[in-house]
Amino acid sequence: MIIQLEKNLTAEQKAVLKDKLKDIKYTINEVKTQNGHYLIGIGKQEFDIRSIGTLPGIRDIHRVSDAFKLVSKKWKVEDTSIDLGDGIKIGSGQFTVMAGPCSIETEEQIDKTINHLLQNGVRIMRGGVYKPRSSPYSFRGLGIEGLKLWHQKARTAGIKIITEVMMTEQIDAMADYVDIFQVGARNSQNFNLLDALGKVDKPVLLKRGISGTLEELLQAAEYIFSNGNEKIMLCERGVRSYENAYRNMMDINGIALLKDKTHLPVIADPSHGIGLRRYVDKVALASIMAGADGIIMEVHEKPEKAFSDGQQTLSFPEAKRLYSRMNQSYRLRESFEMDLVQGLF
Ligand code: PEP
Ligand code: MN
């Protein structure tokens, strides 16, 4: 059960409410976020929802029996929009592109990527400064100094930064230089990291775990939300499967389902999703048609020279073609959705 409290609820009103929930043997979790104040009740006993809903100090009450609650569409029907400032919003009818290299490598690479993004109207740059790598001998990123240099250049250009945070201890040092924290697939169920990101007032892009189910992804998002941060987007990046003809099995089905299950924006990562440059465009377009609110993709001036993930990284001309196709696809999807609403389909 989710109870949204009035902003001006008194201590007495809260105490009465908590007693009532204890009476019906519900455990209570209090959640305060940027936008709301909630009590999450967990229990099994049947009760008359009006006996609680009519108490003073309550704005809204709802039974949500799913394992995830505050991120559920059953609780909040309208799509969430995340505001990055400077007119950049994600979700709820906005199509977003985030593009950049797998890893931030050099000053020259940052400059070239920013130019490419500016020329194509892309406002958010991706790139890792802390890289999770299968081998400890592979390039593991430029770290905080690389992030500071990147930030200085991105700010000047009016570009926002999304980058991966790998551990709780990095959050404070990174926060001033990051617009969106990315949680990578390997950390999708690092609950300590999720708890800590819930206490930061910064958007988080949460990737699906390497073998994670959709419900696990939604529950991981619930960790962030229930710690106080509502600014979450989910990312489908493919899951490990028995198929070895490509890197991951991109779950296009999952995108369609997530859009039904949650009000959070859903971003697709076709680069890691298929892991092969020549098919990234097709997977990106399919993701949009399935309902994605945005695409995060790897681009590099010289993909064959990239320090990581070159095999799935688009060159600037390839990316340019895809940006325009993606915009067309998004508009087509919007027109399909409009037809559905109007009963023309
Ligand atoms: C990345 O975005 O470069 C990355 C490492 O992604 P994932 O966590 O999805 O593997
Ligand atoms: Mn990568």
JSON list of N, CA, C and O and ligand atoms in Angstrom, two decimals, residues 102 126 131 272 298 309 312, ligand 2:
[
{"chain": "A", "resi": 102, "resn": "CYS", "atom": "N", "xyz": [32.63, 5.06, -25.59]},
{"chain": "A", "resi": 102, "resn": "CYS", "atom": "CA", "xyz": [32.53, 4.14, -24.44]},
{"chain": "A", "resi": 102, "resn": "CYS", "atom": "C", "xyz": [33.35, 4.75, -23.32]},
{"chain": "A", "resi": 102, "resn": "CYS", "atom": "O", "xyz": [32.83, 4.97, -22.22]},
{"chain": "A", "resi": 126, "resn": "ARG", "atom": "N", "xyz": [27.67, 10.93, -23.46]},
{"chain": "A", "resi": 126, "resn": "ARG", "atom": "CA", "xyz": [28.01, 9.80, -22.61]},
{"chain": "A", "resi": 126, "resn": "ARG", "atom": "C", "xyz": [29.52, 9.57, -22.66]},
{"chain": "A", "resi": 126, "resn": "ARG", "atom": "O", "xyz": [30.21, 10.04, -23.57]},
{"chain": "A", "resi": 131, "resn": "LYS", "atom": "N", "xyz": [35.75, 2.63, -15.76]},
{"chain": "A", "resi": 131, "resn": "LYS", "atom": "CA", "xyz": [35.23, 1.60, -16.64]},
{"chain": "A", "resi": 131, "resn": "LYS", "atom": "C", "xyz": [35.27, 0.22, -16.00]},
{"chain": "A", "resi": 131, "resn": "LYS", "atom": "O", "xyz": [36.33, -0.23, -15.56]},
{"chain": "A", "resi": 272, "resn": "HIS", "atom": "N", "xyz": [25.45, -1.60, -26.61]},
{"chain": "A", "resi": 272, "resn": "HIS", "atom": "CA", "xyz": [25.74, -2.79, -25.81]},
{"chain": "A", "resi": 272, "resn": "HIS", "atom": "C", "xyz": [24.70, -3.87, -26.08]},
{"chain": "A", "resi": 272, "resn": "HIS", "atom": "O", "xyz": [24.97, -5.05, -25.91]},
{"chain": "A", "resi": 298, "resn": "GLU", "atom": "N", "xyz": [27.07, 4.59, -28.50]},
{"chain": "A", "resi": 298, "resn": "GLU", "atom": "CA", "xyz": [28.50, 4.88, -28.54]},
{"chain": "A", "resi": 298, "resn": "GLU", "atom": "C", "xyz": [28.91, 5.41, -29.91]},
{"chain": "A", "resi": 298, "resn": "GLU", "atom": "O", "xyz": [28.58, 4.81, -30.95]},
{"chain": "A", "resi": 309, "resn": "ASP", "atom": "N", "xyz": [35.30, -0.96, -26.64]},
{"chain": "A", "resi": 309, "resn": "ASP", "atom": "CA", "xyz": [34.03, -1.16, -27.35]},
{"chain": "A", "resi": 309, "resn": "ASP", "atom": "C", "xyz": [33.98, -0.59, -28.78]},
{"chain": "A", "resi": 309, "resn": "ASP", "atom": "O", "xyz": [32.89, -0.29, -29.29]},
{"chain": "A", "resi": 312, "resn": "GLN", "atom": "N", "xyz": [31.45, -1.89, -31.50]},
{"chain": "A", "resi": 312, "resn": "GLN", "atom": "CA", "xyz": [30.01, -1.55, -31.47]},
{"chain": "A", "resi": 312, "resn": "GLN", "atom": "C", "xyz": [29.78, -0.05, -31.55]},
{"chain": "A", "resi": 312, "resn": "GLN", "atom": "O", "xyz": [28.67, 0.44, -31.34]},
{"chain": "B", "resi": 2, "resn": "MN", "atom": "MN", "xyz": [30.86, 0.49, -23.66]}
]
